[in-house]
mmCIF file of C-alpha atoms in Angstrom:
data_model
loop_
_atom_site.group_PDB
_atom_site.id
_atom_site.type_symbol
_atom_site.label_atom_id
_atom_site.label_comp_id
_atom_site.label_asym_id
_atom_site.label_seq_id
_atom_site.Cartn_x
_atom_site.Cartn_y
_atom_site.Cartn_z
ATOM 1 C CA UNK A 1 -16.964 15.466 -5.110
ATOM 2 C CA UNK A 2 -18.691 13.662 -2.960
ATOM 3 C CA UNK A 3 -17.018 10.490 -1.536
ATOM 4 C CA UNK A 4 -20.291 8.800 -0.427
ATOM 5 C CA UNK A 5 -21.922 9.598 -3.982
ATOM 6 C CA UNK A 6 -22.897 6.720 -6.657
ATOM 7 C CA UNK A 7 -19.200 7.378 -8.469
ATOM 8 C CA UNK A 8 -17.439 6.329 -4.608
ATOM 9 C CA UNK A 9 -20.240 3.343 -4.279
ATOM 10 C CA UNK A 10 -19.201 2.164 -7.448
ATOM 11 C CA UNK A 11 -15.829 1.156 -6.451
ATOM 12 C CA UNK A 12 -16.281 0.199 -3.132
ATOM 13 C CA UNK A 13 -18.230 -1.517 -4.859
ATOM 14 C CA UNK A 14 -15.551 -3.347 -7.093
ATOM 15 C CA UNK A 15 -13.523 -3.225 -4.659
ATOM 16 C CA UNK A 16 -15.427 -5.316 -2.003
ATOM 17 C CA UNK A 17 -15.633 -7.971 -5.036
ATOM 18 C CA UNK A 18 -11.813 -7.909 -5.774
ATOM 19 C CA UNK A 19 -10.939 -7.975 -1.973
ATOM 20 C CA UNK A 20 -13.085 -12.005 -2.331
ATOM 21 C CA UNK A 21 -10.802 -12.566 -6.062
ATOM 22 C CA UNK A 22 -7.932 -11.795 -4.492
ATOM 23 C CA UNK A 23 -8.227 -14.295 -1.922
ATOM 24 C CA UNK A 24 -9.655 -16.779 -3.528
ATOM 25 C CA UNK A 25 -6.817 -17.176 -6.335
ATOM 26 C CA UNK A 26 -4.630 -16.668 -4.231
ATOM 27 C CA UNK A 27 -5.388 -19.385 -1.866
ATOM 28 C CA UNK A 28 -5.046 -21.625 -5.567
ATOM 29 C CA UNK A 29 -1.932 -19.831 -6.652
ATOM 30 C CA UNK A 30 0.427 -21.250 -2.712
ATOM 31 C CA UNK A 31 1.903 -24.557 -3.982
ATOM 32 C CA UNK A 32 2.873 -22.763 -6.833
ATOM 33 C CA UNK A 33 6.891 -22.550 -6.797
ATOM 34 C CA UNK A 34 7.636 -18.499 -7.649
ATOM 35 C CA UNK A 35 5.500 -16.821 -9.202
ATOM 36 C CA UNK A 36 2.591 -17.795 -11.260
ATOM 37 C CA UNK A 37 2.005 -16.385 -14.897
ATOM 38 C CA UNK A 38 -1.552 -14.537 -13.350
ATOM 39 C CA UNK A 39 1.238 -12.804 -10.411
ATOM 40 C CA UNK A 40 3.561 -11.367 -13.595
ATOM 41 C CA UNK A 41 0.168 -11.147 -15.246
ATOM 42 C CA UNK A 42 -0.889 -9.047 -12.964
ATOM 43 C CA UNK A 43 2.108 -6.639 -12.180
ATOM 44 C CA UNK A 44 2.703 -5.952 -16.095
ATOM 45 C CA UNK A 45 -1.325 -4.628 -15.083
ATOM 46 C CA UNK A 46 -0.561 -2.110 -12.273
ATOM 47 C CA UNK A 47 1.925 -0.145 -14.772
ATOM 48 C CA UNK A 48 0.199 -0.866 -17.847
ATOM 49 C CA UNK A 49 -2.919 1.123 -15.709
ATOM 50 C CA UNK A 50 -1.948 3.650 -13.326
ATOM 51 C CA UNK A 51 1.819 5.573 -15.802
ATOM 52 C CA UNK A 52 -0.796 6.288 -18.756
ATOM 53 C CA UNK A 53 -3.077 7.705 -16.795
ATOM 54 C CA UNK A 54 -0.265 10.078 -14.940
ATOM 55 C CA UNK A 55 1.438 10.752 -18.194
ATOM 56 C CA UNK A 56 -2.031 12.126 -19.290
ATOM 57 C CA UNK A 57 -2.612 13.893 -15.547
ATOM 58 C CA UNK A 58 0.979 15.542 -16.290
ATOM 59 C CA UNK A 59 1.366 16.668 -19.544
ATOM 60 C CA UNK A 60 -2.894 17.837 -19.640
ATOM 61 C CA UNK A 61 -4.172 18.392 -16.294
ATOM 62 C CA UNK A 62 -0.386 19.686 -14.489
ATOM 63 C CA UNK A 63 -1.265 21.252 -11.603
ATOM 64 C CA UNK A 64 2.010 21.113 -9.024
ATOM 65 C CA UNK A 65 -0.427 20.683 -6.460
ATOM 66 C CA UNK A 66 -1.448 17.154 -6.970
ATOM 67 C CA UNK A 67 -0.123 16.187 -10.275
ATOM 68 C CA UNK A 68 3.048 14.786 -9.256
ATOM 69 C CA UNK A 69 3.904 11.332 -8.342
ATOM 70 C CA UNK A 70 4.568 12.557 -4.571
ATOM 71 C CA UNK A 71 2.141 10.381 -2.618
ATOM 72 C CA UNK A 72 3.340 7.389 -0.958
ATOM 73 C CA UNK A 73 0.860 5.519 -3.308
ATOM 74 C CA UNK A 74 2.429 6.858 -6.174
ATOM 75 C CA UNK A 75 5.426 4.351 -4.790
ATOM 76 C CA UNK A 76 3.282 1.688 -3.262
ATOM 77 C CA UNK A 77 2.527 0.598 -7.329
ATOM 78 C CA UNK A 78 6.276 0.483 -7.647
ATOM 79 C CA UNK A 79 6.267 -1.824 -5.037
ATOM 80 C CA UNK A 80 3.349 -3.578 -5.716
ATOM 81 C CA UNK A 81 4.645 -4.210 -9.420
ATOM 82 C CA UNK A 82 7.713 -5.293 -8.055
ATOM 83 C CA UNK A 83 6.239 -7.575 -5.332
ATOM 84 C CA UNK A 84 4.330 -9.771 -7.869
ATOM 85 C CA UNK A 85 6.394 -10.230 -9.951
ATOM 86 C CA UNK A 86 9.362 -11.365 -8.262
ATOM 87 C CA UNK A 87 6.846 -11.607 -4.946
ATOM 88 C CA UNK A 88 10.398 -11.277 -2.777
ATOM 89 C CA UNK A 89 10.127 -10.512 0.864
ATOM 90 C CA UNK A 90 10.889 -6.347 1.012
ATOM 91 C CA UNK A 91 8.668 -5.524 -1.523
ATOM 92 C CA UNK A 92 5.597 -7.814 -0.219
ATOM 93 C CA UNK A 93 6.212 -6.002 2.854
ATOM 94 C CA UNK A 94 5.693 -2.896 1.381
ATOM 95 C CA UNK A 95 2.785 -3.786 -0.147
ATOM 96 C CA UNK A 96 1.174 -5.780 2.570
ATOM 97 C CA UNK A 97 2.059 -1.958 5.214
ATOM 98 C CA UNK A 98 0.853 0.608 2.735
ATOM 99 C CA UNK A 99 -1.697 -1.064 1.073
ATOM 100 C CA UNK A 100 -3.567 -2.135 4.345
ATOM 101 C CA UNK A 101 -2.625 0.979 5.997
ATOM 102 C CA UNK A 102 -2.475 4.351 3.736
ATOM 103 C CA UNK A 103 -3.601 3.607 0.817
ATOM 104 C CA UNK A 104 -6.500 1.853 1.917
ATOM 105 C CA UNK A 105 -7.230 5.526 3.486
ATOM 106 C CA UNK A 106 -8.014 6.542 -0.225
ATOM 107 C CA UNK A 107 -10.231 3.648 -1.513
ATOM 108 C CA UNK A 108 -12.467 5.263 2.144
ATOM 109 C CA UNK A 109 -12.235 7.811 2.287
ATOM 110 C CA UNK A 110 -10.814 9.502 -1.229
ATOM 111 C CA UNK A 111 -9.747 12.808 -1.230
ATOM 112 C CA UNK A 112 -10.777 13.578 -5.402
ATOM 113 C CA UNK A 113 -11.614 16.625 -6.630
ATOM 114 C CA UNK A 114 -12.649 14.655 -10.467
ATOM 115 C CA UNK A 115 -15.411 13.272 -11.283
ATOM 116 C CA UNK A 116 -16.366 11.049 -14.829
ATOM 117 C CA UNK A 117 -14.766 11.370 -17.001
ATOM 118 C CA UNK A 118 -12.037 13.527 -16.239
ATOM 119 C CA UNK A 119 -8.134 10.976 -16.678
ATOM 120 C CA UNK A 120 -7.496 11.240 -13.090
ATOM 121 C CA UNK A 121 -10.496 10.159 -11.636
ATOM 122 C CA UNK A 122 -9.335 6.296 -13.158
ATOM 123 C CA UNK A 123 -6.101 6.875 -12.135
ATOM 124 C CA UNK A 124 -7.230 7.688 -8.994
ATOM 125 C CA UNK A 125 -8.980 4.365 -8.835
ATOM 126 C CA UNK A 126 -6.814 2.221 -11.047
ATOM 127 C CA UNK A 127 -3.736 3.235 -8.229
ATOM 128 C CA UNK A 128 -5.247 2.340 -5.013
ATOM 129 C CA UNK A 129 -7.983 -0.977 -6.151
ATOM 130 C CA UNK A 130 -4.539 -2.827 -7.245
ATOM 131 C CA UNK A 131 -1.801 -2.113 -4.315
ATOM 132 C CA UNK A 132 -4.984 -3.058 -2.234
ATOM 133 C CA UNK A 133 -5.840 -5.848 -3.725
ATOM 134 C CA UNK A 134 -2.596 -7.070 -4.523
ATOM 135 C CA UNK A 135 -1.633 -6.823 -0.453
ATOM 136 C CA UNK A 136 -4.254 -8.941 -0.360
ATOM 137 C CA UNK A 137 -3.683 -11.451 -2.765
ATOM 138 C CA UNK A 138 0.489 -11.346 -1.610
ATOM 139 C CA UNK A 139 -0.283 -11.885 1.984
ATOM 140 C CA UNK A 140 -4.023 -13.051 2.642
ATOM 141 C CA UNK A 141 -3.716 -15.082 0.003
ATOM 142 C CA UNK A 142 -0.425 -16.810 -0.472
ATOM 143 C CA UNK A 143 -0.052 -16.213 2.633
ATOM 144 C CA UNK A 144 3.748 -14.657 1.989
ATOM 145 C CA UNK A 145 4.240 -12.955 5.753
ATOM 146 C CA UNK A 146 6.521 -9.963 6.413
ATOM 147 C CA UNK A 147 9.146 -11.418 8.608
ATOM 148 C CA UNK A 148 10.258 -9.263 11.490
ATOM 149 C CA UNK A 149 13.955 -7.586 9.176
ATOM 150 C CA UNK A 150 10.536 -6.419 6.416
ATOM 151 C CA UNK A 151 8.521 -4.661 8.974
ATOM 152 C CA UNK A 152 11.802 -2.694 9.993
ATOM 153 C CA UNK A 153 12.678 -2.726 6.405
ATOM 154 C CA UNK A 154 8.939 -0.788 5.808
ATOM 155 C CA UNK A 155 9.391 1.725 8.524
ATOM 156 C CA UNK A 156 13.475 3.217 7.829
ATOM 157 C CA UNK A 157 12.533 3.414 4.096
ATOM 158 C CA UNK A 158 8.245 5.185 5.007
ATOM 159 C CA UNK A 159 10.069 7.183 7.521
ATOM 160 C CA UNK A 160 12.720 8.460 4.643
ATOM 161 C CA UNK A 161 10.174 9.360 2.047
ATOM 162 C CA UNK A 162 8.494 11.438 4.654
ATOM 163 C CA UNK A 163 11.234 13.251 5.401
ATOM 164 C CA UNK A 164 11.981 14.261 1.557
ATOM 165 C CA UNK A 165 8.033 14.544 0.403
ATOM 166 C CA UNK A 166 7.643 17.156 3.492
ATOM 167 C CA UNK A 167 11.147 19.025 2.271
ATOM 168 C CA UNK A 168 9.741 19.853 -1.379
ATOM 169 C CA UNK A 169 6.137 20.331 -0.240
ATOM 170 C CA UNK A 170 7.667 23.188 2.533
ATOM 171 C CA UNK A 171 10.286 24.548 -0.326
ATOM 172 C CA UNK A 172 7.577 23.885 -3.406
ATOM 173 C CA UNK A 173 4.061 24.894 -0.524
ATOM 174 C CA UNK A 174 2.059 22.174 -2.286
ATOM 175 C CA UNK A 175 1.080 19.496 1.039
ATOM 176 C CA UNK A 176 2.082 15.341 -0.636
ATOM 177 C CA UNK A 177 1.289 12.839 1.530
ATOM 178 C CA UNK A 178 -1.358 15.591 3.263
ATOM 179 C CA UNK A 179 1.840 16.331 5.582
ATOM 180 C CA UNK A 180 1.295 19.814 6.384
ATOM 181 C CA UNK A 181 -2.476 20.052 6.222
ATOM 182 C CA UNK A 182 -5.503 17.399 6.419
ATOM 183 C CA UNK A 183 -7.071 16.542 3.243
ATOM 184 C CA UNK A 184 -11.018 17.462 3.343
ATOM 185 C CA UNK A 185 -13.095 14.655 4.922
ATOM 186 C CA UNK A 186 -10.287 11.756 5.998
ATOM 187 C CA UNK A 187 -9.773 9.486 8.632
ATOM 188 C CA UNK A 188 -7.020 12.465 9.760
ATOM 189 C CA UNK A 189 -9.876 14.976 11.411
ATOM 190 C CA UNK A 190 -9.903 12.128 14.062
ATOM 191 C CA UNK A 191 -6.541 13.337 15.038
ATOM 192 C CA UNK A 192 -5.604 16.470 16.918
ATOM 193 C CA UNK A 193 -3.688 19.560 14.774
ATOM 194 C CA UNK A 194 -0.634 20.049 12.815
ATOM 195 C CA UNK A 195 2.047 18.561 13.839
ATOM 196 C CA UNK A 196 0.836 16.351 16.280
ATOM 197 C CA UNK A 197 -1.244 14.347 13.658
ATOM 198 C CA UNK A 198 1.571 13.839 11.386
ATOM 199 C CA UNK A 199 3.691 12.683 14.588
ATOM 200 C CA UNK A 200 0.183 10.124 16.076
ATOM 201 C CA UNK A 201 -0.393 9.147 11.868
ATOM 202 C CA UNK A 202 3.332 7.765 12.327
ATOM 203 C CA UNK A 203 2.861 6.092 15.450
ATOM 204 C CA UNK A 204 -0.283 4.795 14.419
ATOM 205 C CA UNK A 205 0.994 3.268 11.306
ATOM 206 C CA UNK A 206 4.385 2.166 13.404
ATOM 207 C CA UNK A 207 2.529 -0.402 15.744
ATOM 208 C CA UNK A 208 -0.334 -1.193 13.108
ATOM 209 C CA UNK A 209 2.309 -2.519 10.962
ATOM 210 C CA UNK A 210 3.336 -4.332 13.758
ATOM 211 C CA UNK A 211 0.212 -6.449 14.677
ATOM 212 C CA UNK A 212 -0.516 -7.033 10.720
ATOM 213 C CA UNK A 213 3.232 -8.860 11.020
ATOM 214 C CA UNK A 214 2.110 -10.820 13.731
ATOM 215 C CA UNK A 215 -1.097 -11.975 12.170
ATOM 216 C CA UNK A 216 -0.165 -12.026 8.619
ATOM 217 C CA UNK A 217 2.718 -14.743 10.540
ATOM 218 C CA UNK A 218 0.424 -16.304 12.766
ATOM 219 C CA UNK A 219 -2.436 -16.549 8.950
ATOM 220 C CA UNK A 220 0.910 -17.829 7.882
ATOM 221 C CA UNK A 221 1.883 -20.421 10.745
ATOM 222 C CA UNK A 222 -2.036 -22.248 10.711
ATOM 223 C CA UNK A 223 -2.010 -22.785 7.324
ATOM 224 C CA UNK A 224 1.023 -24.932 7.112
ATOM 225 C CA UNK A 225 -0.249 -26.440 10.385
ATOM 226 C CA UNK A 226 1.321 -28.483 13.936
ATOM 227 C CA UNK A 227 4.570 -29.549 11.658
ATOM 228 C CA UNK A 228 4.140 -26.607 9.372
ATOM 229 C CA UNK A 229 4.445 -23.835 12.203
ATOM 230 C CA UNK A 230 7.523 -24.753 13.605
ATOM 231 C CA UNK A 231 8.983 -24.008 9.956
ATOM 232 C CA UNK A 232 7.296 -21.045 9.530
ATOM 233 C CA UNK A 233 8.309 -19.743 12.757
ATOM 234 C CA UNK A 234 12.567 -20.978 12.592
ATOM 235 C CA UNK A 235 12.236 -19.786 9.122
ATOM 236 C CA UNK A 236 11.233 -16.102 10.639
ATOM 237 C CA UNK A 237 13.720 -16.565 13.009
ATOM 238 C CA UNK A 238 16.677 -17.786 10.951
ATOM 239 C CA UNK A 239 15.788 -14.602 8.912
ATOM 240 C CA UNK A 240 15.871 -12.263 11.309
ATOM 241 C CA UNK A 241 18.769 -12.924 13.219
ATOM 242 C CA UNK A 242 21.106 -14.022 10.036
ATOM 243 C CA UNK A 243 24.984 -11.328 10.014
ATOM 244 C CA UNK A 244 24.584 -11.239 13.603
ATOM 245 C CA UNK A 245 26.729 -14.715 13.654
ATOM 246 C CA UNK A 246 23.296 -15.662 16.201
ATOM 247 C CA UNK A 247 20.918 -18.033 14.622
ATOM 248 C CA UNK A 248 19.218 -20.506 16.219
ATOM 249 C CA UNK A 249 16.918 -23.380 14.630
#
Protein backbone atom coordinates (compact mmCIF):
# COMPACT_ATOMS: atom_id res chain seq x y z
CA UNK A 1 0.00 0.00 0.00
CA UNK A 2 1.30 3.40 -0.96
CA UNK A 3 1.28 5.43 2.30
CA UNK A 4 0.68 8.62 0.35
CA UNK A 5 -1.89 7.29 -2.13
CA UNK A 6 -5.57 8.16 -2.28
CA UNK A 7 -6.55 5.48 0.23
CA UNK A 8 -4.29 7.21 2.77
CA UNK A 9 -5.20 10.81 1.95
CA UNK A 10 -8.90 10.23 2.62
CA UNK A 11 -8.47 8.94 6.20
CA UNK A 12 -5.77 11.55 6.79
CA UNK A 13 -8.24 14.29 5.90
CA UNK A 14 -10.79 12.69 8.20
CA UNK A 15 -8.13 12.55 10.91
CA UNK A 16 -7.50 16.32 10.74
CA UNK A 17 -11.21 17.15 10.86
CA UNK A 18 -11.66 14.78 13.80
CA UNK A 19 -8.90 16.51 15.77
CA UNK A 20 -10.70 19.85 15.52
CA UNK A 21 -14.02 18.29 16.50
CA UNK A 22 -12.42 16.54 19.49
CA UNK A 23 -11.00 19.82 20.81
CA UNK A 24 -14.30 21.71 20.38
CA UNK A 25 -16.37 19.00 22.04
CA UNK A 26 -13.84 18.62 24.83
CA UNK A 27 -14.04 22.32 25.65
CA UNK A 28 -17.82 22.17 25.73
CA UNK A 29 -17.74 19.25 28.15
CA UNK A 30 -14.89 20.56 30.33
CA UNK A 31 -17.18 21.86 33.05
CA UNK A 32 -19.20 18.64 33.36
CA UNK A 33 -19.04 16.76 36.63
CA UNK A 34 -17.49 13.50 35.51
CA UNK A 35 -17.80 11.62 32.22
CA UNK A 36 -20.62 12.81 29.99
CA UNK A 37 -23.02 10.61 28.06
CA UNK A 38 -21.07 11.54 24.94
CA UNK A 39 -17.79 10.38 26.48
CA UNK A 40 -19.28 7.06 27.55
CA UNK A 41 -20.97 6.56 24.20
CA UNK A 42 -17.56 7.11 22.59
CA UNK A 43 -16.07 4.62 25.04
CA UNK A 44 -18.55 2.02 23.81
CA UNK A 45 -17.94 2.97 20.17
CA UNK A 46 -14.22 2.19 20.34
CA UNK A 47 -14.58 -1.57 21.06
CA UNK A 48 -17.74 -1.75 18.95
CA UNK A 49 -15.76 -0.60 15.93
CA UNK A 50 -12.46 -2.34 16.58
CA UNK A 51 -13.41 -5.75 18.01
CA UNK A 52 -15.61 -7.00 15.13
CA UNK A 53 -12.90 -6.24 12.57
CA UNK A 54 -10.29 -7.92 14.74
CA UNK A 55 -12.50 -11.00 15.10
CA UNK A 56 -13.02 -11.14 11.33
CA UNK A 57 -9.29 -10.80 10.87
CA UNK A 58 -8.55 -13.59 13.36
CA UNK A 59 -11.12 -15.96 11.85
CA UNK A 60 -10.89 -15.26 8.13
CA UNK A 61 -7.43 -13.80 7.62
CA UNK A 62 -5.27 -15.25 10.37
CA UNK A 63 -1.58 -14.60 9.98
CA UNK A 64 0.60 -14.97 13.05
CA UNK A 65 2.91 -12.24 11.77
CA UNK A 66 0.26 -9.49 11.84
CA UNK A 67 -3.08 -10.69 13.23
CA UNK A 68 -2.47 -11.18 16.95
CA UNK A 69 -3.40 -8.16 19.11
CA UNK A 70 0.15 -7.56 20.33
CA UNK A 71 0.92 -4.14 18.87
CA UNK A 72 0.79 -1.30 21.39
CA UNK A 73 -2.25 0.11 19.56
CA UNK A 74 -4.12 -3.05 20.56
CA UNK A 75 -3.60 -2.05 24.18
CA UNK A 76 -4.13 1.64 23.44
CA UNK A 77 -7.75 1.16 22.38
CA UNK A 78 -8.43 -0.60 25.68
CA UNK A 79 -6.82 2.32 27.55
CA UNK A 80 -8.86 4.78 25.46
CA UNK A 81 -12.09 2.93 26.26
CA UNK A 82 -11.23 2.91 29.96
CA UNK A 83 -10.26 6.59 29.91
CA UNK A 84 -13.36 7.76 28.05
CA UNK A 85 -15.65 5.80 30.36
CA UNK A 86 -14.06 6.81 33.69
CA UNK A 87 -11.77 9.83 33.05
CA UNK A 88 -9.40 8.25 35.57
CA UNK A 89 -5.86 9.70 35.45
CA UNK A 90 -3.91 6.52 34.64
CA UNK A 91 -5.85 5.43 31.51
CA UNK A 92 -6.08 9.06 30.40
CA UNK A 93 -2.28 9.30 30.63
CA UNK A 94 -1.80 6.04 28.70
CA UNK A 95 -4.18 7.22 25.98
CA UNK A 96 -2.45 10.61 25.81
CA UNK A 97 1.12 9.29 25.68
CA UNK A 98 0.48 6.27 23.48
CA UNK A 99 -1.90 8.12 21.21
CA UNK A 100 0.14 11.26 20.53
CA UNK A 101 3.59 9.67 20.15
CA UNK A 102 3.13 6.05 19.05
CA UNK A 103 -0.34 5.49 17.58
CA UNK A 104 -0.10 8.68 15.57
CA UNK A 105 2.90 7.21 13.72
CA UNK A 106 0.52 4.69 12.20
CA UNK A 107 -1.68 7.53 10.96
CA UNK A 108 1.14 9.52 9.39
CA UNK A 109 3.17 6.58 8.03
CA UNK A 110 0.84 3.57 7.87
CA UNK A 111 2.42 0.13 7.59
CA UNK A 112 -0.47 -1.71 5.94
CA UNK A 113 -0.30 -4.16 3.07
CA UNK A 114 -4.07 -4.42 2.48
CA UNK A 115 -6.20 -1.90 0.61
CA UNK A 116 -9.94 -1.34 0.25
CA UNK A 117 -12.14 -3.27 0.89
CA UNK A 118 -10.04 -5.60 3.07
CA UNK A 119 -11.32 -5.79 6.71
CA UNK A 120 -7.79 -5.12 8.01
CA UNK A 121 -7.81 -1.76 6.22
CA UNK A 122 -10.92 -0.61 8.12
CA UNK A 123 -9.69 -2.11 11.40
CA UNK A 124 -6.36 -0.31 11.06
CA UNK A 125 -7.85 3.13 10.50
CA UNK A 126 -10.66 2.79 13.04
CA UNK A 127 -8.15 1.72 15.68
CA UNK A 128 -5.65 4.51 15.06
CA UNK A 129 -8.03 7.43 14.50
CA UNK A 130 -10.26 6.76 17.50
CA UNK A 131 -7.28 6.46 19.87
CA UNK A 132 -5.66 9.74 18.80
CA UNK A 133 -8.98 11.59 18.81
CA UNK A 134 -9.65 10.29 22.33
CA UNK A 135 -6.27 11.55 23.53
CA UNK A 136 -6.95 15.02 22.15
CA UNK A 137 -10.50 15.11 23.52
CA UNK A 138 -9.44 14.10 27.03
CA UNK A 139 -6.29 16.17 27.49
CA UNK A 140 -6.51 19.10 25.07
CA UNK A 141 -10.29 19.47 25.19
CA UNK A 142 -11.15 18.47 28.76
CA UNK A 143 -7.71 19.58 30.02
CA UNK A 144 -7.19 16.48 32.15
CA UNK A 145 -3.45 16.84 32.59
CA UNK A 146 -1.41 13.73 33.48
CA UNK A 147 0.43 13.87 36.79
CA UNK A 148 4.05 12.83 37.19
CA UNK A 149 3.06 9.60 38.90
CA UNK A 150 0.88 8.83 35.86
CA UNK A 151 3.88 9.54 33.64
CA UNK A 152 6.01 7.10 35.64
CA UNK A 153 3.28 4.45 35.58
CA UNK A 154 2.93 4.84 31.81
CA UNK A 155 6.67 4.39 31.29
CA UNK A 156 6.77 1.24 33.46
CA UNK A 157 3.69 -0.19 31.74
CA UNK A 158 5.14 0.42 28.29
CA UNK A 159 8.51 -1.12 29.18
CA UNK A 160 6.71 -4.21 30.52
CA UNK A 161 4.81 -4.51 27.23
CA UNK A 162 8.06 -4.14 25.27
CA UNK A 163 9.80 -6.92 27.19
CA UNK A 164 6.85 -9.31 26.88
CA UNK A 165 6.29 -8.56 23.20
CA UNK A 166 9.97 -8.84 22.29
CA UNK A 167 10.09 -12.23 24.02
CA UNK A 168 7.12 -13.41 21.96
CA UNK A 169 8.72 -12.06 18.78
CA UNK A 170 11.87 -14.07 19.41
CA UNK A 171 9.95 -17.26 20.16
CA UNK A 172 7.48 -16.95 17.26
CA UNK A 173 9.74 -15.19 14.74
CA UNK A 174 7.38 -12.20 14.46
CA UNK A 175 7.86 -8.43 14.63
CA UNK A 176 5.09 -7.00 16.78
CA UNK A 177 5.83 -3.50 17.98
CA UNK A 178 8.61 -3.40 15.36
CA UNK A 179 10.98 -4.44 18.12
CA UNK A 180 12.97 -6.83 15.90
CA UNK A 181 13.16 -4.88 12.64
CA UNK A 182 11.84 -1.62 11.21
CA UNK A 183 8.62 -1.41 9.19
CA UNK A 184 8.69 -0.18 5.63
CA UNK A 185 8.89 3.62 5.16
CA UNK A 186 8.47 4.78 8.75
CA UNK A 187 9.89 7.47 10.98
CA UNK A 188 12.17 4.78 12.45
CA UNK A 189 14.24 5.03 9.27
CA UNK A 190 15.77 8.17 10.83
CA UNK A 191 17.25 6.08 13.65
CA UNK A 192 20.13 3.62 13.69
CA UNK A 193 20.10 -0.13 13.00
CA UNK A 194 18.71 -2.73 15.40
CA UNK A 195 19.02 -2.85 18.38
CA UNK A 196 20.08 0.78 18.64
CA UNK A 197 16.91 2.16 17.09
CA UNK A 198 14.92 0.48 19.89
CA UNK A 199 17.12 2.08 22.55
CA UNK A 200 16.94 5.43 20.78
CA UNK A 201 13.17 5.17 20.44
CA UNK A 202 12.79 4.47 24.16
CA UNK A 203 14.93 7.51 25.03
CA UNK A 204 12.99 9.71 22.63
CA UNK A 205 9.62 8.48 23.88
CA UNK A 206 10.49 8.92 27.57
CA UNK A 207 11.70 12.47 26.89
CA UNK A 208 8.71 13.30 24.70
CA UNK A 209 6.29 12.05 27.36
CA UNK A 210 7.96 14.24 29.98
CA UNK A 211 7.54 17.25 27.69
CA UNK A 212 3.93 16.27 26.98
CA UNK A 213 3.30 16.09 30.74
CA UNK A 214 4.69 19.60 31.22
CA UNK A 215 2.69 20.89 28.25
CA UNK A 216 -0.57 19.35 29.49
CA UNK A 217 -0.11 20.71 33.02
CA UNK A 218 0.71 24.16 31.63
CA UNK A 219 -2.37 24.03 29.39
CA UNK A 220 -4.65 23.03 32.28
CA UNK A 221 -3.19 25.72 34.57
CA UNK A 222 -3.50 28.39 31.87
CA UNK A 223 -7.14 27.50 31.32
CA UNK A 224 -7.82 27.72 35.06
CA UNK A 225 -6.52 31.30 35.29
CA UNK A 226 -4.31 32.94 37.97
CA UNK A 227 -6.21 31.49 40.93
CA UNK A 228 -6.71 28.13 39.26
CA UNK A 229 -3.04 27.81 38.36
CA UNK A 230 -2.05 27.46 42.01
CA UNK A 231 -4.82 24.93 42.51
CA UNK A 232 -3.65 22.77 39.63
CA UNK A 233 -0.03 22.85 40.75
CA UNK A 234 -0.98 22.11 44.35
CA UNK A 235 -3.15 19.18 43.31
CA UNK A 236 -0.31 17.70 41.27
CA UNK A 237 2.15 18.10 44.15
CA UNK A 238 -0.19 16.45 46.64
CA UNK A 239 -0.90 13.53 44.32
CA UNK A 240 2.80 12.93 43.67
CA UNK A 241 3.77 13.14 47.33
CA UNK A 242 0.85 11.14 48.71
CA UNK A 243 1.83 7.99 50.51
CA UNK A 244 5.24 9.25 51.49
CA UNK A 245 4.16 11.45 54.38
CA UNK A 246 5.62 14.52 52.66
CA UNK A 247 2.54 16.35 51.40
CA UNK A 248 2.98 20.09 51.08
CA UNK A 249 0.32 22.50 49.88
